[in-house]
Amino acid sequence: MGRTQPEGPMGTASKALSLLNYFSRAQSQIGLSDLARLSGMNKATVYRLMGELADHGFVEQVGAGREYRLGPAFLRLAALREKAVPMRELALAELTKLSELTGETSHMSLLNGEVLSNLTYSYAHKHGTMVMMEDAEVLELHSTGSGLAVLAFSPAPFVDAILSKPLVARTPETVTDPAAIQALLPKIRKRGMAWSIGGYERDVYSHAVPIFDAGSQCIGAMAVAAPVSRMTDELRATIQTELALAARRTTRVLGGFPPDSFPKINPTDSPVESELT
Amino acid sequence: MGRTQPEGPMGTASKALSLLNYFSRAQSQIGLSDLARLSGMNKATVYRLMGELADHGFVEQVGAGREYRLGPAFLRLAALREKAVPMRELALAELTKLSELTGETSHMSLLNGEVLSNLTYSYAHKHGTMVMMEDAEVLELHSTGSGLAVLAFSPAPFVDAILSKPLVARTPETVTDPAAIQALLPKIRKRGMAWSIGGYERDVYSHAVPIFDAGSQCIGAMAVAAPVSRMTDELRATIQTELALAARRTTRVLGGFPPDSFPKINPTDSPVESELT
DNA sequence: AACCGATGGTTCAAATAATGAACCGAATAG
DNA sequence: CTATTCGGTTCATTATTTGAACCATCGGTT
């Protein structure tokens, strides 16, 4: 997936595909004029491109306003992808174990352009409260544990590009100073794990470990998210141990390899206190 | 989805998207040259288009042969589609009930170009044997109950186009004579339900009812598939009654409407014997 | 080793397809 | 009734796509 976006003029196919990125959980239907405005393309161009997307079932038009929404073709293609590369299934198996062992919500997300999107998750049913997740939920790179884990193991130009944009504060705890975030990354690299305490959702204490592909590129992260109020030294130790193991198994089972620089797991390591505050 | 394919020259975006259609359960990885041959496009064109698809995560290259396979973007987009239009979830709810009531495998598939692709399915666990299904399994229109149900409620030009192509016999029971199939369609239209006995898999007795969208276009079918050996008058009656009800509810809950010509369900209708033999 | 026929990838002039300002008719708002 | 919106359409201008030919590399055969 592309850490290769702004390369000269976009091809026509790319323009069509990029239109799909404006659909989200929050905005599932978009009209022609809106789409033209959002994309900065000419209305006629958008009209023709969306027509082509519609011919293939990638979008469909609905209702009186003739608004567009994502089409049914994705269900078929996602099933084919999952059959060829059962990422979701394999990740879910690890997450299920991880949630049982830790008693907390675990999830895995994939890098998609400049954000992470949630691939799948697993709840524990040990407590009356738990951190909630959603399919295809978007996680920002700068404000989440998973995002920091990914940043720490991504190429410097990519990191710089992300951190040079305005960083929105999701909570009062969110770190929005690029320099402060850059300073965190070496620690994360050394530990092979990132933390975030209340940076995304106020009361969520999150640990995250990067996941790598066959070329040792970081493609996403596996994470455990617990309520801040429930975090103890013991829980932290359990999460850190089990998450590291689960993430390593996941990278392996997906056919990937951690980079040589990635720290080896040592079971006798003492749990690490947060270094984010 | 498109019953609108062969309209003059394809746009560039369409060419790119059509490349995705060569990936299937059987062929999940395709090399550049193969793809060029399959599509009839120039190798350089395919190379550039696949590069654009790869930039957006729609395909990825893998291994030594640099072969392409479908990318992770579909997982995200499918999740967004399902969130916006929970077809799969709603259909599965109906299928689960349907399988419980009938004791047999039920499934739903969507029209995708000139074939049906399976959306989801539900097994009953009443018997030791059952008809097996798979996600994104492809069903031909001429040789399956679901396909006949769709044909019977599709525009004549579309039906003619399908039946004018060579019809492969999946089993000795498959009807491959276009005229014979055309003759079946009025009966299916009258009953609002199609049958297929051993036409696709040797020992499968299948009933199918079309599903319609908001414009009363047929978009797919819901079906119950039982082993031929298990079919009795009683089971047939149960399947016909429950399938008709489930399909009607499904069309409704998806926001669709049967066309005016579609037969109303009358609970006192006597079960129908097969008219396919 | 030399050769063959594959493969993935690249080039550049020629040909084609994409583009966008302006325009429509319809629906809505003031 | 006027003024904006909307989705959709047109067509001369323009910029992009195209494809034959070209590499370099790989694996098998002779």
Tab-separated table of N, CA, C and O in Angstrom, chain A residues 109-200:
chain	number	residue	atom	x	y	z
A	109	SER	N	-5.034	-3.100	13.128
A	109	SER	CA	-5.373	-2.127	12.093
A	109	SER	C	-4.265	-2.071	11.051
A	109	SER	O	-3.115	-2.401	11.328
A	110	LEU	N	-4.649	-1.676	9.848
A	110	LEU	CA	-3.714	-1.639	8.724
A	110	LEU	C	-3.476	-0.212	8.262
A	110	LEU	O	-4.401	0.607	8.244
A	111	LEU	N	-2.245	0.048	7.864
A	111	LEU	CA	-1.903	1.360	7.336
A	111	LEU	C	-2.560	1.556	5.980
A	111	LEU	O	-2.444	0.717	5.085
A	112	ASN	N	-3.260	2.677	5.874
A	112	ASN	CA	-3.987	2.964	4.651
A	112	ASN	C	-3.739	4.420	4.306
A	112	ASN	O	-4.435	5.288	4.792
A	113	GLY	N	-2.719	4.656	3.485
A	113	GLY	CA	-2.369	6.036	3.189
A	113	GLY	C	-1.773	6.688	4.416
A	113	GLY	O	-0.716	6.268	4.896
A	114	GLU	N	-2.453	7.674	4.969
A	114	GLU	CA	-1.915	8.415	6.100
A	114	GLU	C	-2.646	8.125	7.398
A	114	GLU	O	-2.473	8.827	8.389
A	115	VAL	N	-3.498	7.128	7.367
A	115	VAL	CA	-4.199	6.729	8.589
A	115	VAL	C	-4.186	5.209	8.722
A	115	VAL	O	-3.848	4.487	7.790
A	116	LEU	N	-4.572	4.770	9.894
A	116	LEU	CA	-4.784	3.340	10.099
A	116	LEU	C	-6.271	3.073	10.007
A	116	LEU	O	-7.089	3.868	10.470
A	117	SER	N	-6.640	1.963	9.413
A	117	SER	CA	-8.045	1.587	9.493
A	117	SER	C	-8.141	0.211	10.128
A	117	SER	O	-7.366	-0.694	9.842
A	118	ASN	N	-9.120	0.104	10.991
A	118	ASN	CA	-9.249	-1.098	11.795
A	118	ASN	C	-9.615	-2.297	10.939
A	118	ASN	O	-10.546	-2.228	10.136
A	119	LEU	N	-8.878	-3.375	11.110
A	119	LEU	CA	-9.133	-4.592	10.345
A	119	LEU	C	-10.110	-5.497	11.075
A	119	LEU	O	-11.086	-5.980	10.513
A	120	THR	N	-9.847	-5.730	12.353
A	120	THR	CA	-10.731	-6.578	13.156
A	120	THR	C	-10.369	-6.398	14.625
A	120	THR	O	-9.372	-5.763	14.955
A	121	TYR	N	-11.190	-6.952	15.496
A	121	TYR	CA	-10.969	-6.750	16.934
A	121	TYR	C	-11.623	-7.879	17.712
A	121	TYR	O	-12.416	-8.646	17.177
A	122	SER	N	-11.279	-7.952	18.986
A	122	SER	CA	-11.880	-8.963	19.856
A	122	SER	C	-12.120	-8.384	21.238
A	122	SER	O	-11.257	-7.700	21.792
A	123	TYR	N	-13.287	-8.656	21.764
A	123	TYR	CA	-13.599	-8.189	23.117
A	123	TYR	C	-13.329	-9.294	24.125
A	123	TYR	O	-13.471	-10.475	23.808
A	124	ALA	N	-12.956	-8.890	25.328
A	124	ALA	CA	-12.955	-9.837	26.442
A	124	ALA	C	-14.274	-9.628	27.170
A	124	ALA	O	-14.869	-8.566	27.087
A	125	HIS	N	-14.737	-10.655	27.844
A	125	HIS	CA	-16.001	-10.490	28.554
A	125	HIS	C	-15.783	-10.660	30.046
A	125	HIS	O	-16.651	-11.113	30.778
A	126	LYS	N	-14.607	-10.239	30.451
A	126	LYS	CA	-14.227	-10.445	31.843
A	126	LYS	C	-14.795	-9.345	32.733
A	126	LYS	O	-15.111	-9.563	33.895
A	127	HIS	N	-14.925	-8.147	32.188
A	127	HIS	CA	-15.380	-7.010	32.981
A	127	HIS	C	-16.686	-6.455	32.436
A	127	HIS	O	-17.069	-6.722	31.304
A	128	GLY	N	-17.309	-5.649	33.264
A	128	GLY	CA	-18.567	-5.045	32.843
A	128	GLY	C	-18.374	-3.928	31.836
A	128	GLY	O	-19.269	-3.630	31.049
A	129	THR	N	-17.194	-3.325	31.829
A	129	THR	CA	-16.915	-2.277	30.843
A	129	THR	C	-15.735	-2.698	29.988
A	129	THR	O	-14.888	-3.467	30.416
A	130	MET	N	-15.716	-2.217	28.777
A	130	MET	CA	-14.562	-2.493	27.928
A	130	MET	C	-14.454	-1.414	26.858
A	130	MET	O	-15.409	-0.688	26.594
A	131	VAL	N	-13.281	-1.334	26.283
A	131	VAL	CA	-13.070	-0.367	25.205
A	131	VAL	C	-13.747	-0.904	23.946
A	131	VAL	O	-13.537	-2.050	23.559
A	132	MET	N	-14.542	-0.055	23.309
A	132	MET	CA	-15.288	-0.499	22.129
A	132	MET	C	-14.538	-0.150	20.846
A	132	MET	O	-13.863	0.866	20.759
A	133	MET	N	-14.703	-1.026	19.860
A	133	MET	CA	-14.079	-0.802	18.559
A	133	MET	C	-15.132	-0.975	17.469
A	133	MET	O	-16.192	-1.527	17.704
A	134	GLU	N	-14.788	-0.536	16.260
A	134	GLU	CA	-15.692	-0.759	15.136
A	134	GLU	C	-14.902	-1.154	13.894
A	134	GLU	O	-13.753	-0.746	13.739
A	135	ASP	N	-15.528	-1.936	13.042
A	135	ASP	CA	-14.892	-2.289	11.777
A	135	ASP	C	-14.629	-1.033	10.960
A	135	ASP	O	-15.476	-0.139	10.901
A	136	ALA	N	-13.472	-0.994	10.331
A	136	ALA	CA	-13.108	0.109	9.440
A	136	ALA	C	-13.016	1.450	10.174
A	136	ALA	O	-13.022	2.504	9.559
A	137	GLU	N	-12.942	1.391	11.493
A	137	GLU	CA	-12.731	2.610	12.260
A	137	GLU	C	-11.369	3.202	11.898
A	137	GLU	O	-10.403	2.469	11.692
A	138	VAL	N	-11.321	4.525	11.823
A	138	VAL	CA	-10.076	5.182	11.412
A	138	VAL	C	-9.281	5.638	12.635
A	138	VAL	O	-9.825	6.272	13.533
A	139	LEU	N	-8.007	5.290	12.672
A	139	LEU	CA	-7.132	5.721	13.756
A	139	LEU	C	-6.043	6.632	13.184
A	139	LEU	O	-5.373	6.270	12.224
A	140	GLU	N	-5.890	7.796	13.784
A	140	GLU	CA	-4.843	8.706	13.323
A	140	GLU	C	-3.479	8.207	13.793
A	140	GLU	O	-3.354	7.587	14.843
A	141	LEU	N	-2.471	8.539	13.008
A	141	LEU	CA	-1.134	8.045	13.342
A	141	LEU	C	-0.537	8.750	14.556
A	141	LEU	O	0.219	8.150	15.312
A	142	HIS	N	-0.851	9.997	14.747
A	142	HIS	CA	-0.145	10.751	15.801
A	142	HIS	C	-0.796	10.627	17.169
A	142	HIS	O	-0.181	10.919	18.180
A	143	SER	N	-2.056	10.203	17.196
A	143	SER	CA	-2.784	10.274	18.469
A	143	SER	C	-3.145	8.917	19.052
A	143	SER	O	-3.826	8.843	20.056
A	144	THR	N	-2.695	7.843	18.409
A	144	THR	CA	-3.045	6.516	18.930
A	144	THR	C	-1.786	5.686	19.147
A	144	THR	O	-0.760	5.904	18.504
A	145	GLY	N	-1.906	4.741	20.059
A	145	GLY	CA	-0.780	3.847	20.302
A	145	GLY	C	-0.389	3.117	19.033
A	145	GLY	O	0.794	3.030	18.687
A	146	SER	N	-1.383	2.604	18.317
A	146	SER	CA	-1.099	1.884	17.078
A	146	SER	C	-0.392	2.780	16.073
A	146	SER	O	0.548	2.362	15.396
A	147	GLY	N	-0.849	4.028	16.002
A	147	GLY	CA	-0.247	4.962	15.064
A	147	GLY	C	1.213	5.227	15.397
A	147	GLY	O	2.069	5.251	14.506
A	148	LEU	N	1.500	5.406	16.668
A	148	LEU	CA	2.884	5.662	17.079
A	148	LEU	C	3.766	4.448	16.796
A	148	LEU	O	4.917	4.592	16.374
A	149	ALA	N	3.197	3.264	17.018
A	149	ALA	CA	3.963	2.051	16.729
A	149	ALA	C	4.327	2.006	15.241
A	149	ALA	O	5.444	1.652	14.874
A	150	VAL	N	3.382	2.372	14.406
A	150	VAL	CA	3.627	2.360	12.960
A	150	VAL	C	4.644	3.436	12.578
A	150	VAL	O	5.585	3.190	11.822
A	151	LEU	N	4.453	4.632	13.118
A	151	LEU	CA	5.384	5.725	12.810
A	151	LEU	C	6.816	5.350	13.173
A	151	LEU	O	7.755	5.616	12.422
A	152	ALA	N	6.969	4.713	14.326
A	152	ALA	CA	8.315	4.389	14.813
A	152	ALA	C	9.053	3.449	13.867
A	152	ALA	O	10.277	3.426	13.838
A	153	PHE	N	8.292	2.682	13.092
A	153	PHE	CA	8.935	1.719	12.200
A	153	PHE	C	8.651	2.013	10.730
A	153	PHE	O	8.651	1.115	9.896
A	154	SER	N	8.381	3.286	10.442
A	154	SER	CA	8.171	3.714	9.060
A	154	SER	C	9.342	4.573	8.608
A	154	SER	O	10.049	5.137	9.437
A	155	PRO	N	9.540	4.698	7.298
A	155	PRO	CA	10.645	5.508	6.775
A	155	PRO	C	10.528	6.963	7.239
A	155	PRO	O	9.429	7.518	7.314
A	156	ALA	N	11.666	7.567	7.506
A	156	ALA	CA	11.689	8.935	8.022
A	156	ALA	C	10.912	9.932	7.152
A	156	ALA	O	10.177	10.767	7.689
A	157	PRO	N	11.021	9.852	5.814
A	157	PRO	CA	10.283	10.836	4.997
A	157	PRO	C	8.774	10.740	5.215
A	157	PRO	O	8.072	11.752	5.243
A	158	PHE	N	8.311	9.510	5.390
A	158	PHE	CA	6.883	9.313	5.641
A	158	PHE	C	6.496	9.942	6.978
A	158	PHE	O	5.495	10.661	7.077
A	159	VAL	N	7.304	9.677	7.996
A	159	VAL	CA	7.039	10.234	9.326
A	159	VAL	C	7.020	11.754	9.269
A	159	VAL	O	6.099	12.400	9.793
A	160	ASP	N	8.011	12.319	8.581
A	160	ASP	CA	8.084	13.774	8.483
A	160	ASP	C	6.854	14.344	7.791
A	160	ASP	O	6.320	15.383	8.189
A	161	ALA	N	6.425	13.635	6.745
A	161	ALA	CA	5.246	14.107	6.012
A	161	ALA	C	4.020	14.120	6.920
A	161	ALA	O	3.243	15.078	6.924
A	162	ILE	N	3.867	13.067	7.704
A	162	ILE	CA	2.718	12.996	8.613
A	162	ILE	C	2.786	14.104	9.661
A	162	ILE	O	1.806	14.813	9.906
A	163	LEU	N	3.960	14.245	10.260
A	163	LEU	CA	4.076	15.172	11.391
A	163	LEU	C	4.154	16.635	10.964
A	163	LEU	O	4.025	17.534	11.794
A	164	SER	N	4.352	16.859	9.674
A	164	SER	CA	4.410	18.248	9.218
A	164	SER	C	3.018	18.812	8.961
A	164	SER	O	2.852	20.003	8.739
A	165	LYS	N	2.031	17.941	8.976
A	165	LYS	CA	0.659	18.426	8.811
A	165	LYS	C	0.092	18.808	10.172
A	165	LYS	O	0.619	18.381	11.207
A	166	PRO	N	-0.977	19.566	10.187
A	166	PRO	CA	-1.576	19.949	11.468
A	166	PRO	C	-2.044	18.700	12.214
A	166	PRO	O	-2.730	17.849	11.648
A	167	LEU	N	-1.662	18.601	13.473
A	167	LEU	CA	-2.034	17.436	14.278
A	167	LEU	C	-3.167	17.829	15.229
A	167	LEU	O	-2.979	18.662	16.115
A	168	VAL	N	-4.317	17.223	15.019
A	168	VAL	CA	-5.455	17.607	15.843
A	168	VAL	C	-5.394	16.896	17.190
A	168	VAL	O	-5.007	15.741	17.282
A	169	ALA	N	-5.773	17.630	18.222
A	169	ALA	CA	-5.817	17.071	19.569
A	169	ALA	C	-7.174	16.428	19.803
A	169	ALA	O	-8.199	17.105	19.841
A	170	ARG	N	-7.172	15.116	19.919
A	170	ARG	CA	-8.441	14.410	20.133
A	170	ARG	C	-8.912	14.576	21.573
A	170	ARG	O	-10.100	14.551	21.856
A	171	THR	N	-7.960	14.682	22.479
A	171	THR	CA	-8.275	14.897	23.893
A	171	THR	C	-7.245	15.894	24.432
A	171	THR	O	-6.266	16.182	23.756
A	172	PRO	N	-7.443	16.390	25.648
A	172	PRO	CA	-6.425	17.274	26.251
A	172	PRO	C	-5.083	16.560	26.401
A	172	PRO	O	-4.038	17.216	26.471
A	173	GLU	N	-5.112	15.226	26.428
A	173	GLU	CA	-3.867	14.468	26.610
A	173	GLU	C	-3.094	14.266	25.306
A	173	GLU	O	-1.939	13.848	25.331
A	174	THR	N	-3.731	14.490	24.173
A	174	THR	CA	-3.066	14.231	22.895
A	174	THR	C	-1.799	15.062	22.745
A	174	THR	O	-1.817	16.270	22.972
A	175	VAL	N	-0.718	14.404	22.371
A	175	VAL	CA	0.528	15.118	22.078
A	175	VAL	C	0.453	15.629	20.644
A	175	VAL	O	0.293	14.842	19.714
A	176	THR	N	0.529	16.923	20.471
A	176	THR	CA	0.408	17.478	19.119
A	176	THR	C	1.686	18.180	18.667
A	176	THR	O	1.725	18.714	17.571
A	177	ASP	N	2.694	18.153	19.506
A	177	ASP	CA	3.968	18.782	19.121
A	177	ASP	C	4.812	17.779	18.336
A	177	ASP	O	5.215	16.745	18.872
A	178	PRO	N	5.086	18.077	17.047
A	178	PRO	CA	5.842	17.145	16.205
A	178	PRO	C	7.167	16.735	16.833
A	178	PRO	O	7.543	15.561	16.791
A	179	ALA	N	7.844	17.696	17.436
A	179	ALA	CA	9.151	17.398	18.034
A	179	ALA	C	9.000	16.414	19.189
A	179	ALA	O	9.807	15.486	19.351
A	180	ALA	N	7.949	16.599	19.975
A	180	ALA	CA	7.718	15.696	21.105
A	180	ALA	C	7.445	14.280	20.618
A	180	ALA	O	7.908	13.288	21.198
A	181	ILE	N	6.688	14.185	19.516
A	181	ILE	CA	6.390	12.861	18.966
A	181	ILE	C	7.653	12.231	18.391
A	181	ILE	O	7.940	11.058	18.643
A	182	GLN	N	8.417	13.027	17.651
A	182	GLN	CA	9.684	12.517	17.104
A	182	GLN	C	10.566	11.973	18.235
A	182	GLN	O	11.255	10.958	18.074
A	183	ALA	N	10.530	12.642	19.379
A	183	ALA	CA	11.369	12.223	20.497
A	183	ALA	C	10.923	10.880	21.067
A	183	ALA	O	11.705	10.142	21.656
A	184	LEU	N	9.629	10.582	20.912
A	184	LEU	CA	9.119	9.311	21.431
A	184	LEU	C	9.573	8.123	20.588
A	184	LEU	O	9.745	7.018	21.104
A	185	LEU	N	9.735	8.374	19.285
A	185	LEU	CA	9.908	7.253	18.361
A	185	LEU	C	11.123	6.374	18.672
A	185	LEU	O	11.018	5.139	18.599
A	186	PRO	N	12.278	6.950	19.010
A	186	PRO	CA	13.418	6.076	19.332
A	186	PRO	C	13.129	5.145	20.512
A	186	PRO	O	13.536	3.980	20.504
A	187	LYS	N	12.406	5.652	21.491
A	187	LYS	CA	12.060	4.797	22.638
A	187	LYS	C	11.172	3.640	22.198
A	187	LYS	O	11.330	2.499	22.646
A	188	ILE	N	10.222	3.976	21.324
A	188	ILE	CA	9.315	2.940	20.817
A	188	ILE	C	10.096	1.914	20.002
A	188	ILE	O	9.888	0.707	20.138
A	189	ARG	N	11.006	2.415	19.187
A	189	ARG	CA	11.839	1.506	18.382
A	189	ARG	C	12.639	0.576	19.282
A	189	ARG	O	12.757	-0.620	19.018
A	190	LYS	N	13.181	1.131	20.347
A	190	LYS	CA	14.026	0.333	21.246
A	190	LYS	C	13.213	-0.758	21.938
A	190	LYS	O	13.674	-1.887	22.122
A	191	ARG	N	11.988	-0.400	22.322
A	191	ARG	CA	11.137	-1.330	23.045
A	191	ARG	C	10.327	-2.243	22.115
A	191	ARG	O	9.812	-3.274	22.532
A	192	GLY	N	10.144	-1.820	20.882
A	192	GLY	CA	9.288	-2.587	19.971
A	192	GLY	C	7.826	-2.476	20.341
A	192	GLY	O	7.006	-3.318	19.962
A	193	MET	N	7.494	-1.438	21.081
A	193	MET	CA	6.107	-1.282	21.535
A	193	MET	C	5.811	0.181	21.838
A	193	MET	O	6.692	0.891	22.335
A	194	ALA	N	4.587	0.601	21.532
A	194	ALA	CA	4.193	1.985	21.805
A	194	ALA	C	3.085	2.033	22.855
A	194	ALA	O	2.374	1.056	23.058
A	195	TRP	N	2.970	3.187	23.483
A	195	TRP	CA	1.916	3.407	24.463
A	195	TRP	C	1.124	4.652	24.105
A	195	TRP	O	1.651	5.557	23.473
A	196	SER	N	-0.083	4.696	24.563
A	196	SER	CA	-0.830	5.948	24.504
A	196	SER	C	-1.831	5.952	25.652
A	196	SER	O	-2.631	5.029	25.795
A	197	ILE	N	-1.739	6.968	26.469
A	197	ILE	CA	-2.646	7.062	27.615
A	197	ILE	C	-3.586	8.225	27.388
A	197	ILE	O	-3.220	9.386	27.525
A	198	GLY	N	-4.797	7.900	27.012
A	198	GLY	CA	-5.801	8.939	26.845
A	198	GLY	C	-5.562	9.872	25.669
A	198	GLY	O	-6.161	10.935	25.587
A	199	GLY	N	-4.728	9.475	24.732
A	199	GLY	CA	-4.426	10.362	23.614
A	199	GLY	C	-5.519	10.381	22.554
A	199	GLY	O	-5.676	11.353	21.830
A	200	TYR	N	-6.274	9.303	22.483
A	200	TYR	CA	-7.298	9.211	21.445
A	200	TYR	C	-8.690	9.281	22.059
A	200	TYR	O	-9.489	10.137	21.705
